[in-house]
Coordinates of N, CA and C and ligand atoms in Angstrom, one line a residue:
M253 N 0.8 -1.2 0.0 CA 0.0 0.0 0.0 C 0.9 1.3 0.0
S254 N 0.3 2.3 -0.6 CA 1.1 3.6 -0.7 C 1.2 4.2 0.7
V255 N 2.2 5.0 0.9 CA 2.3 5.7 2.2 C 1.1 6.6 2.5
S256 N 0.6 7.2 1.4 CA -0.6 8.1 1.7 C -1.8 7.3 2.1
E257 N -2.0 6.1 1.5 CA -3.1 5.3 2.0 C -2.9 4.8 3.4
N258 N -1.7 4.4 3.7 CA -1.4 4.0 5.1 C -1.7 5.2 6.1
L259 N -1.3 6.4 5.7 CA -1.5 7.5 6.5 C -3.0 7.8 6.7
R260 N -3.8 7.7 5.7 CA -5.2 7.9 5.8 C -5.8 6.9 6.8
Q261 N -5.4 5.7 6.7 CA -5.9 4.6 7.6 C -5.5 4.9 9.0
V262 N -4.3 5.3 9.2 CA -3.8 5.6 10.6 C -4.6 6.8 11.1
Q263 N -4.8 7.8 10.3 CA -5.6 9.0 10.8 C -7.0 8.6 11.2
D264 N -7.6 7.7 10.4 CA -8.9 7.3 10.8 C -8.9 6.5 12.1
R265 N -7.9 5.7 12.3 CA -7.8 4.9 13.6 C -7.5 5.9 14.8
V266 N -6.7 6.9 14.5 CA -6.4 7.9 15.6 C -7.7 8.6 15.9
A267 N -8.5 9.0 14.9 CA -9.7 9.7 15.2 C -10.7 8.9 16.0
A268 N -10.8 7.6 15.6 CA -11.7 6.7 16.3 C -11.3 6.5 17.7
A269 N -10.0 6.3 17.9 CA -9.5 6.1 19.3 C -9.8 7.4 20.1
A270 N -9.5 8.5 19.6 CA -9.8 9.8 20.3 C -11.2 9.9 20.6
R271 N -12.1 9.6 19.7 CA -13.5 9.7 19.9 C -14.0 8.8 21.1
R272 N -13.4 7.5 21.0 CA -13.8 6.6 22.1 C -13.5 7.1 23.5
A273 N -12.4 7.9 23.6 CA -12.0 8.5 24.8 C -12.5 9.9 25.1
G274 N -13.3 10.4 24.2 CA -13.9 11.7 24.3 C -12.8 12.8 24.2
L275 N -11.8 12.6 23.3 CA -10.7 13.5 23.1 C -10.8 14.0 21.7
H276 N -10.2 15.2 21.4 CA -10.1 15.7 20.1 C -8.9 15.1 19.4
S277 N -9.1 14.5 18.2 CA -8.0 13.9 17.5 C -7.0 14.9 16.9
E278 N -7.4 16.2 16.8 CA -6.5 17.2 16.2 C -5.4 17.4 17.2
R279 N -5.5 17.1 18.4 CA -4.4 17.3 19.3 C -3.3 16.2 19.2
V280 N -3.6 15.2 18.4 CA -2.6 14.1 18.3 C -1.7 14.4 17.0
K281 N -0.4 14.5 17.2 CA 0.5 14.7 16.1 C 1.2 13.4 15.8
I282 N 1.2 13.0 14.5 CA 1.8 11.8 14.0 C 3.3 12.2 13.6
I283 N 4.2 11.5 14.3 CA 5.6 11.6 13.9 C 6.0 10.4 13.0
A284 N 6.4 10.6 11.8 CA 6.7 9.5 10.9 C 8.1 9.1 11.3
V285 N 8.3 7.8 11.7 CA 9.7 7.3 12.1 C 10.3 6.7 10.8
T286 N 11.4 7.3 10.5 CA 12.0 7.1 9.1 C 13.3 6.2 9.1
K287 N 13.6 5.6 10.3 CA 14.8 4.8 10.3 C 14.7 3.7 9.2
G288 N 15.8 3.6 8.5 CA 15.8 2.5 7.5 C 14.9 2.8 6.2
V289 N 14.2 3.9 6.2 CA 13.4 4.2 5.1 C 14.1 5.2 4.1
P290 N 14.2 4.8 2.8 CA 14.9 5.7 1.9 C 14.1 7.0 1.6
A291 N 14.9 8.0 1.3 CA 14.4 9.4 1.1 C 13.2 9.4 0.2
E292 N 13.2 8.7 -0.9 CA 12.1 8.7 -1.9 C 10.8 8.4 -1.2
R293 N 10.8 7.4 -0.3 CA 9.6 6.9 0.3 C 9.2 7.9 1.4
I294 N 10.2 8.5 2.0 CA 9.9 9.6 3.0 C 9.2 10.7 2.4
K295 N 9.6 11.1 1.1 CA 9.0 12.2 0.4 C 7.5 11.9 0.2
E296 N 7.1 10.7 0.0 CA 5.7 10.3 -0.1 C 4.9 10.8 1.1
A297 N 5.6 10.5 2.3 CA 4.9 10.9 3.5 C 4.8 12.4 3.6
L298 N 5.8 13.1 3.2 CA 5.8 14.6 3.3 C 4.7 15.1 2.3
D299 N 4.6 14.5 1.1 CA 3.6 14.9 0.2 C 2.2 14.7 0.7
A300 N 2.1 13.6 1.5 CA 0.8 13.2 2.0 C 0.4 14.1 3.2
G301 N 1.3 15.0 3.6 CA 0.9 16.0 4.7 C 1.6 15.8 6.0
I302 N 2.5 14.8 6.1 CA 3.3 14.7 7.3 C 4.4 15.8 7.4
G303 N 4.5 16.4 8.6 CA 5.4 17.5 8.7 C 6.5 17.2 9.7
D304 N 6.4 16.1 10.4 CA 7.3 15.7 11.5 C 7.9 14.3 11.3
L305 N 9.2 14.3 11.3 CA 9.9 13.0 11.1 C 10.8 12.6 12.3
G306 N 10.9 11.4 12.6 CA 11.7 10.9 13.7 C 12.8 10.0 13.3
E307 N 14.0 10.1 14.0 CA 15.1 9.2 13.7 C 15.7 8.8 15.1
N308 N 16.3 7.7 15.1 CA 16.9 7.2 16.4 C 18.4 7.1 16.3
R309 N 19.0 7.5 15.2 CA 20.5 7.5 15.1 C 20.9 8.8 14.5
V310 N 22.0 9.4 15.1 CA 22.5 10.7 14.7 C 22.9 10.7 13.3
Q311 N 23.7 9.7 12.9 CA 24.3 9.7 11.5 C 23.2 9.6 10.5
E312 N 22.2 8.7 10.7 CA 21.1 8.6 9.7 C 20.3 9.9 9.7
L313 N 20.2 10.5 10.8 CA 19.4 11.8 10.9 C 20.2 12.9 10.0
T314 N 21.4 13.0 10.2 CA 22.2 14.1 9.5 C 22.1 13.8 8.0
E315 N 22.2 12.5 7.6 CA 22.1 12.2 6.2 C 20.8 12.6 5.6
K316 N 19.7 12.3 6.4 CA 18.4 12.6 5.9 C 18.1 14.1 5.9
I317 N 18.6 14.8 6.8 CA 18.4 16.3 6.8 C 18.9 16.8 5.5
A318 N 20.0 16.3 5.1 CA 20.6 16.9 3.9 C 19.8 16.5 2.6
Q319 N 19.0 15.4 2.7 CA 18.3 14.9 1.5 C 16.9 15.5 1.5
L320 N 16.3 16.0 2.5 CA 14.9 16.3 2.6 C 14.7 17.8 2.8
P321 N 13.4 18.3 2.5 CA 13.2 19.7 2.5 C 13.5 20.3 3.9
S322 N 14.0 21.6 3.8 CA 14.5 22.2 5.1 C 13.4 22.5 6.0
Q323 N 12.2 22.6 5.6 CA 11.1 23.0 6.6 C 10.6 21.8 7.4
T324 N 11.2 20.6 7.2 CA 10.8 19.4 7.9 C 11.2 19.6 9.4
C325 N 10.3 19.1 10.3 CA 10.5 19.1 11.7 C 11.1 17.8 12.1
W326 N 12.3 17.8 12.6 CA 13.0 16.5 13.0 C 12.9 16.3 14.5
H327 N 12.6 15.0 14.8 CA 12.5 14.6 16.2 C 13.6 13.5 16.4
F328 N 14.4 13.6 17.5 CA 15.3 12.6 17.8 C 14.7 11.7 18.9
I329 N 14.5 10.4 18.6 CA 13.7 9.5 19.5 C 14.6 8.4 20.1
G330 N 15.9 8.3 19.8 CA 16.7 7.2 20.2 C 17.5 7.5 21.4
H331 N 18.2 6.5 21.9 CA 19.2 6.8 23.0 C 20.3 7.6 22.4
L332 N 20.7 8.7 23.1 CA 21.7 9.7 22.6 C 23.0 9.6 23.4
Q333 N 24.1 9.3 22.7 CA 25.4 9.3 23.4 C 25.8 10.8 23.5
T334 N 26.5 11.1 24.7 CA 26.8 12.5 24.9 C 27.8 13.0 23.9
N335 N 28.6 12.1 23.3 CA 29.6 12.6 22.3 C 28.9 13.0 20.9
K336 N 27.6 12.7 20.8 CA 26.9 13.0 19.6 C 26.0 14.3 19.7
V337 N 26.0 14.8 20.9 CA 25.1 15.9 21.2 C 25.4 17.1 20.3
K338 N 26.7 17.4 20.2 CA 27.2 18.5 19.4 C 26.6 18.5 18.0
S339 N 26.5 17.4 17.4 CA 26.0 17.4 16.0 C 24.5 17.5 15.9
L340 N 23.8 17.4 17.0 CA 22.3 17.4 17.1 C 21.7 18.7 17.4
V341 N 22.4 19.4 18.3 CA 21.9 20.7 18.8 C 21.7 21.7 17.7
G342 N 20.5 22.3 17.6 CA 20.2 23.2 16.6 C 19.6 22.6 15.3
R343 N 19.5 21.3 15.3 CA 19.0 20.7 14.1 C 17.7 20.0 14.3
I344 N 17.2 19.8 15.6 CA 16.0 19.1 15.9 C 15.0 20.0 16.6
A345 N 13.7 19.6 16.3 CA 12.6 20.4 17.0 C 12.4 19.9 18.4
L346 N 12.7 18.6 18.6 CA 12.4 18.1 19.9 C 13.2 16.8 20.1
L347 N 13.8 16.7 21.3 CA 14.5 15.5 21.7 C 13.6 14.7 22.6
H348 N 13.2 13.5 22.2 CA 12.2 12.7 23.0 C 12.9 11.9 24.1
S349 N 14.2 11.8 24.2 CA 14.9 10.8 24.9 C 15.9 11.3 25.9
L350 N 15.6 12.4 26.6 CA 16.5 12.8 27.7 C 16.3 11.8 28.9
D351 N 17.4 11.0 29.1 CA 17.2 9.8 30.0 C 18.2 9.8 31.1
R352 N 19.0 10.8 31.2 CA 20.0 10.9 32.3 C 20.6 12.3 32.5
W353 N 21.1 12.5 33.7 CA 21.5 13.9 34.0 C 22.8 14.3 33.2
E354 N 23.7 13.3 33.0 CA 24.9 13.6 32.3 C 24.5 14.2 30.9
L355 N 23.5 13.6 30.3 CA 23.1 14.1 28.9 C 22.5 15.5 29.0
A356 N 21.7 15.8 30.1 CA 21.2 17.1 30.3 C 22.3 18.1 30.4
L357 N 23.4 17.8 31.1 CA 24.5 18.7 31.3 C 25.2 19.0 29.9
E358 N 25.4 17.9 29.1 CA 26.0 18.1 27.8 C 25.1 18.9 26.9
L359 N 23.8 18.7 26.9 CA 22.9 19.5 26.1 C 23.0 21.0 26.5
E360 N 23.0 21.2 27.8 CA 23.1 22.6 28.3 C 24.4 23.3 27.8
R361 N 25.5 22.5 27.9 CA 26.8 23.1 27.5 C 26.8 23.4 26.0
R362 N 26.4 22.5 25.2 CA 26.4 22.7 23.7 C 25.4 23.7 23.2
A363 N 24.2 23.6 23.8 CA 23.2 24.6 23.4 C 23.6 26.0 23.9
G364 N 24.2 26.1 25.0 CA 24.7 27.4 25.6 C 25.7 28.0 24.6
E365 N 26.6 27.2 24.1 CA 27.6 27.6 23.2 C 27.0 28.3 22.0
Q366 N 25.9 27.7 21.5 CA 25.2 28.2 20.3 C 24.1 29.3 20.6
G367 N 24.0 29.6 21.9 CA 22.9 30.5 22.3 C 21.5 30.0 22.0
L368 N 21.3 28.7 22.1 CA 20.0 28.0 21.8 C 19.4 27.4 23.1
T369 N 18.1 27.1 22.9 CA 17.5 26.3 24.0 C 17.0 25.0 23.3
V370 N 17.3 23.9 23.9 CA 16.8 22.6 23.3 C 15.5 22.1 24.0
P371 N 14.4 22.0 23.3 CA 13.2 21.4 23.9 C 13.3 19.9 24.0
V372 N 13.0 19.4 25.1 CA 13.2 18.0 25.4 C 12.0 17.3 26.1
L373 N 11.9 16.0 25.9 CA 10.9 15.2 26.7 C 11.8 14.4 27.6
I374 N 11.3 14.1 28.8 CA 12.0 13.2 29.6 C 11.5 11.7 29.3
Q375 N 12.5 10.9 29.0 CA 12.1 9.5 28.8 C 12.0 8.8 30.1
V376 N 10.8 8.2 30.3 CA 10.6 7.6 31.6 C 10.5 6.1 31.4
N377 N 11.2 5.3 32.2 CA 11.1 3.9 32.1 C 10.0 3.4 33.0
V378 N 8.8 3.5 32.5 CA 7.6 3.2 33.3 C 7.5 1.7 33.6
S379 N 7.9 0.8 32.7 CA 7.8 -0.6 32.9 C 8.9 -1.2 33.8
G380 N 10.0 -0.4 34.0 CA 11.1 -0.9 34.8 C 11.9 -2.0 34.1
E381 N 11.7 -2.3 32.9 CA 12.5 -3.3 32.2 C 14.0 -2.9 32.2
R382 N 14.9 -3.8 32.5 CA 16.3 -3.5 32.5 C 16.9 -3.1 31.2
T383 N 16.2 -3.6 30.1 CA 16.8 -3.3 28.8 C 16.4 -1.9 28.3
K384 N 15.5 -1.3 29.0 CA 15.0 0.0 28.6 C 15.7 1.2 29.2
F385 N 15.9 2.3 28.4 CA 16.5 3.5 29.0 C 15.4 4.3 29.6
G386 N 15.7 5.3 30.4 CA 14.7 6.2 31.0 C 14.9 6.4 32.5
I387 N 14.4 7.5 32.9 CA 14.4 7.9 34.3 C 13.4 7.0 35.0
N388 N 13.8 6.6 36.2 CA 12.9 5.9 37.1 C 11.7 6.8 37.5
P389 N 10.5 6.3 37.5 CA 9.4 7.2 37.8 C 9.5 7.9 39.2
S390 N 10.1 7.2 40.1 CA 10.2 7.7 41.5 C 11.3 8.9 41.5
E391 N 12.1 9.0 40.5 CA 13.1 10.1 40.5 C 12.7 11.2 39.6
L392 N 11.5 11.1 39.0 CA 11.2 12.1 37.9 C 11.1 13.5 38.4
I393 N 10.3 13.7 39.6 CA 10.1 15.0 40.0 C 11.4 15.7 40.4
D394 N 12.3 15.0 41.1 CA 13.6 15.6 41.4 C 14.4 16.0 40.1
F395 N 14.3 15.1 39.2 CA 15.0 15.3 37.9 C 14.5 16.6 37.3
L396 N 13.2 16.7 37.3 CA 12.6 17.9 36.6 C 12.9 19.2 37.4
V397 N 13.0 19.1 38.7 CA 13.4 20.2 39.6 C 14.8 20.7 39.2
D398 N 15.7 19.7 39.1 CA 17.1 20.0 38.8 C 17.2 20.6 37.4
L399 N 16.4 20.1 36.5 CA 16.4 20.6 35.1 C 16.1 22.1 35.0
Q400 N 15.3 22.6 36.0 CA 14.9 24.0 35.9 C 16.1 24.9 36.1
E401 N 17.2 24.4 36.7 CA 18.4 25.2 36.8 C 19.1 25.4 35.5
L402 N 18.8 24.5 34.5 CA 19.5 24.6 33.2 C 18.8 25.5 32.3
H403 N 19.5 26.5 31.8 CA 18.7 27.6 31.0 C 18.6 27.3 29.5
H404 N 19.4 26.3 29.1 CA 19.4 26.0 27.6 C 18.7 24.6 27.3
V405 N 18.1 24.0 28.4 CA 17.3 22.8 28.2 C 15.9 23.0 28.7
K406 N 14.9 22.8 27.9 CA 13.6 23.1 28.4 C 12.7 21.8 28.3
A407 N 12.2 21.4 29.4 CA 11.4 20.2 29.4 C 10.0 20.6 28.9
K408 N 9.5 19.8 28.0 CA 8.2 20.1 27.4 C 7.2 18.9 27.7
G409 N 7.7 17.8 28.2 CA 6.7 16.7 28.4 C 7.5 15.4 28.7
L410 N 6.8 14.3 28.6 CA 7.3 13.0 28.9 C 7.2 12.0 27.7
M411 N 8.1 11.1 27.7 CA 8.0 10.0 26.6 C 8.2 8.7 27.3
T412 N 7.5 7.7 26.7 CA 7.8 6.3 27.2 C 7.7 5.3 26.0
I413 N 8.3 4.2 26.2 CA 8.2 3.1 25.2 C 7.6 1.9 26.1
A414 N 6.4 1.5 25.7 CA 5.8 0.4 26.4 C 6.4 -0.9 26.1
P415 N 6.4 -1.9 26.9 CA 6.9 -3.2 26.5 C 6.2 -3.7 25.3
Y416 N 6.8 -4.5 24.5 CA 6.1 -5.1 23.3 C 5.3 -6.2 23.8
V417 N 4.0 -6.1 23.5 CA 3.0 -7.1 24.0 C 2.2 -7.5 22.8
S418 N 1.6 -8.7 22.8 CA 0.8 -9.2 21.7 C -0.5 -8.5 21.7
D419 N -1.1 -8.3 22.8 CA -2.4 -7.6 22.9 C -2.1 -6.2 23.4
P420 N -2.3 -5.1 22.5 CA -2.0 -3.8 22.9 C -2.7 -3.3 24.1
E421 N -3.8 -3.9 24.5 CA -4.5 -3.5 25.7 C -3.6 -3.7 26.9
Q422 N -2.7 -4.6 26.8 CA -1.7 -4.8 28.0 C -0.7 -3.7 28.1
A423 N -0.6 -2.8 27.1 CA 0.3 -1.6 27.2 C -0.4 -0.5 27.9
R424 N -1.7 -0.6 28.1 CA -2.5 0.6 28.6 C -2.0 1.1 30.0
P425 N -1.7 0.2 30.9 CA -1.3 0.7 32.3 C 0.0 1.5 32.2
F426 N 0.9 1.2 31.2 CA 2.1 2.0 31.1 C 1.9 3.4 30.6
F427 N 0.9 3.5 29.6 CA 0.6 4.8 29.1 C -0.2 5.6 30.2
R428 N -1.0 4.9 30.8 CA -1.8 5.6 31.9 C -0.9 6.2 33.0
T429 N 0.1 5.4 33.3 CA 1.1 5.8 34.4 C 1.8 7.0 33.9
L430 N 2.2 7.1 32.6 CA 3.0 8.2 32.1 C 2.1 9.5 32.2
R431 N 0.8 9.3 31.8 CA -0.1 10.5 31.9 C -0.2 11.0 33.3
L432 N -0.4 10.1 34.2 CA -0.5 10.5 35.7 C 0.8 11.1 36.2
L433 N 1.9 10.6 35.8 CA 3.2 11.2 36.2 C 3.3 12.6 35.7
A434 N 2.8 12.9 34.4 CA 2.9 14.2 33.9 C 1.9 15.1 34.7
R435 N 0.8 14.6 35.0 CA -0.2 15.4 35.8 C 0.4 15.8 37.1
R436 N 1.0 14.8 37.8 CA 1.6 15.1 39.1 C 2.7 16.1 39.0
A437 N 3.5 15.9 38.0 CA 4.6 16.9 37.8 C 4.1 18.3 37.5
N438 N 3.0 18.4 36.7 CA 2.4 19.7 36.4 C 1.9 20.3 37.7
E439 N 1.4 19.5 38.6 CA 0.9 20.1 39.9 C 2.0 20.6 40.7
K440 N 3.2 20.0 40.6 CA 4.3 20.3 41.5 C 5.2 21.4 40.9
L441 N 5.2 21.6 39.6 CA 6.1 22.5 39.0 C 5.3 23.8 38.5
P442 N 5.9 24.9 38.4 CA 5.2 26.1 38.0 C 4.6 26.0 36.6
G443 N 3.4 26.6 36.4 CA 2.8 26.6 35.1 C 2.4 25.2 34.7
D444 N 1.8 25.1 33.5 CA 1.4 23.8 32.9 C 2.6 23.5 32.0
S445 N 3.7 23.1 32.6 CA 5.0 23.1 31.9 C 5.2 21.8 31.1
L446 N 4.5 20.8 31.3 CA 4.7 19.5 30.6 C 3.5 19.1 29.8
P447 N 3.2 19.8 28.7 CA 2.0 19.4 28.0 C 2.1 18.2 27.0
L448 N 3.4 17.8 26.7 CA 3.5 16.8 25.7 C 3.7 15.4 26.2
L449 N 3.0 14.5 25.6 CA 3.1 13.1 25.9 C 3.4 12.3 24.7
S450 N 4.6 11.8 24.6 CA 5.0 11.0 23.4 C 4.9 9.6 23.8
M451 N 3.9 8.9 23.3 CA 3.7 7.5 23.6 C 2.8 6.8 22.5
G452 N 3.2 5.6 22.2 CA 2.4 4.9 21.2 C 3.2 4.7 19.9
M453 N 3.3 3.4 19.5 CA 4.0 3.1 18.2 C 3.0 2.3 17.4
T454 N 3.5 1.6 16.3 CA 2.6 0.9 15.4 C 1.7 -0.1 16.2
N455 N 2.3 -0.8 17.1 CA 1.6 -1.9 17.8 C 0.6 -1.4 18.8
D456 N 0.7 -0.2 19.3 CA -0.1 0.2 20.4 C -0.6 1.6 20.4
F457 N -0.6 2.3 19.2 CA -0.9 3.7 19.3 C -2.3 4.1 19.6
E458 N -3.3 3.2 19.2 CA -4.7 3.5 19.6 C -4.9 3.5 21.0
V459 N -4.3 2.6 21.8 CA -4.5 2.6 23.2 C -3.8 3.8 23.8
A460 N -2.6 4.2 23.2 CA -1.9 5.4 23.7 C -2.7 6.6 23.5
V461 N -3.4 6.7 22.3 CA -4.2 7.9 22.1 C -5.4 8.0 23.1
E462 N -6.0 6.8 23.3 CA -7.1 6.8 24.3 C -6.6 7.2 25.7
E463 N -5.3 7.0 26.0 CA -4.8 7.4 27.3 C -4.1 8.8 27.3
G464 N -4.4 9.5 26.2 CA -4.0 10.9 26.2 C -2.7 11.3 25.4
A465 N -2.1 10.4 24.7 CA -0.9 10.7 23.9 C -1.2 11.9 22.9
N466 N -0.3 12.8 22.8 CA -0.5 13.8 21.8 C 0.7 13.8 20.8
L467 N 1.6 12.9 21.0 CA 2.7 12.6 20.0 C 2.7 11.1 19.8
I468 N 2.5 10.6 18.6 CA 2.7 9.2 18.4 C 3.8 9.0 17.4
R469 N 4.6 8.0 17.6 CA 5.8 7.7 16.8 C 5.5 6.5 15.9
L470 N 5.3 6.7 14.6 CA 4.9 5.5 13.8 C 5.9 5.3 12.6
G471 N 6.4 4.1 12.6 CA 7.2 3.7 11.5 C 6.5 2.7 10.6
T472 N 6.4 1.4 11.1 CA 5.8 0.3 10.3 C 4.4 0.7 9.8
A473 N 3.6 1.3 10.6 CA 2.2 1.6 10.2 C 2.2 2.5 8.9
L474 N 3.2 3.3 8.7 CA 3.2 4.2 7.6 C 4.0 3.6 6.4
F475 N 5.2 3.0 6.7 CA 6.1 2.6 5.7 C 6.2 1.1 5.4
G476 N 5.5 0.3 6.2 CA 5.7 -1.1 6.1 C 6.8 -1.6 7.0
A477 N 6.9 -2.9 7.0 CA 8.0 -3.5 7.9 C 9.4 -3.2 7.4
R478 N 10.2 -2.9 8.4 CA 11.6 -2.6 8.1 C 12.4 -3.8 7.6
V479 N 13.1 -3.7 6.5 CA 13.9 -4.8 6.1 C 15.0 -5.1 7.0
H480 N 15.8 -4.0 7.3 CA 16.9 -4.2 8.3 C 16.3 -3.7 9.6
L481 N 16.3 -4.6 10.6 CA 15.7 -4.3 11.8 C 16.7 -3.4 12.6
K482 N 16.4 -2.1 12.7 CA 17.3 -1.2 13.4 C 16.5 -0.7 14.6
Q483 N 16.5 -1.3 15.7 CA 15.7 -0.7 16.8 C 16.4 0.3 17.5
Ligands
PLP1225 C1 11.4 2.5 15.7 C2 10.8 3.4 16.7 C3 9.4 3.7 16.7 C4 8.5 3.3 15.6 O1 8.3 1.9 15.6 P1 7.1 1.2 14.8 O2 6.8 0.0 15.6 O3 7.7 0.8 13.5 O4 6.0 2.1 14.6 C5 8.9 4.5 17.7 N1 9.6 4.9 18.7 C6 10.9 4.6 18.8 C7 11.7 5.1 20.0 C8 11.6 3.8 17.8 O5 12.9 3.5 18.0

């Protein structure tokens, strides 16, 4: 199926999920995850109306930025090594994967050098799986309080990756927990400072939307199965 047909189907499913939960589907932004996808096929997504693309590797991201229109909004969604921060700062609209203090400090340093502010989401390891990156939920508030001292890193919300489950319904508690963590953080911190919830992938995005996701990260649903599995 063409990317535009896939997108239309995904949009219908997002709208239906939002309706089931009594939410507005316009508040849900689809980020097309383009790892392993050639530029030609990504252009189909852009032509179909996608404005936001996500990558999880710095090198692939830099290559794609050079190949695709400059007005594209890029999201970095993968684990980020501190030595790669320099080549990322100034090139992305949002970092979804701030998962440790050391990375926050390096972002602060590099963004400061360029006189920029980096918008970030805090990746939270809601499931507690040892293979997953992310801040422990019990440490989230302290982490956010510490972040307020950094002037070039601005927290905009939370991100999580649910465990891969055969029945997406089983992912619901993890999404719900992320939403409640954001709510609690918003109560404790000044202003409504964490409006963004990045949760839901091909396997589980409808449940994530029902639980309040406003950023969903979709690869397979839009582009088909990846030939080279690059997680
Ligand atoms: C690859 C990836 C996605 C997209 O995965 P699909 O299951 O293909 O939709 C979303 N989020 C992250 C962090 C990823 O690495």
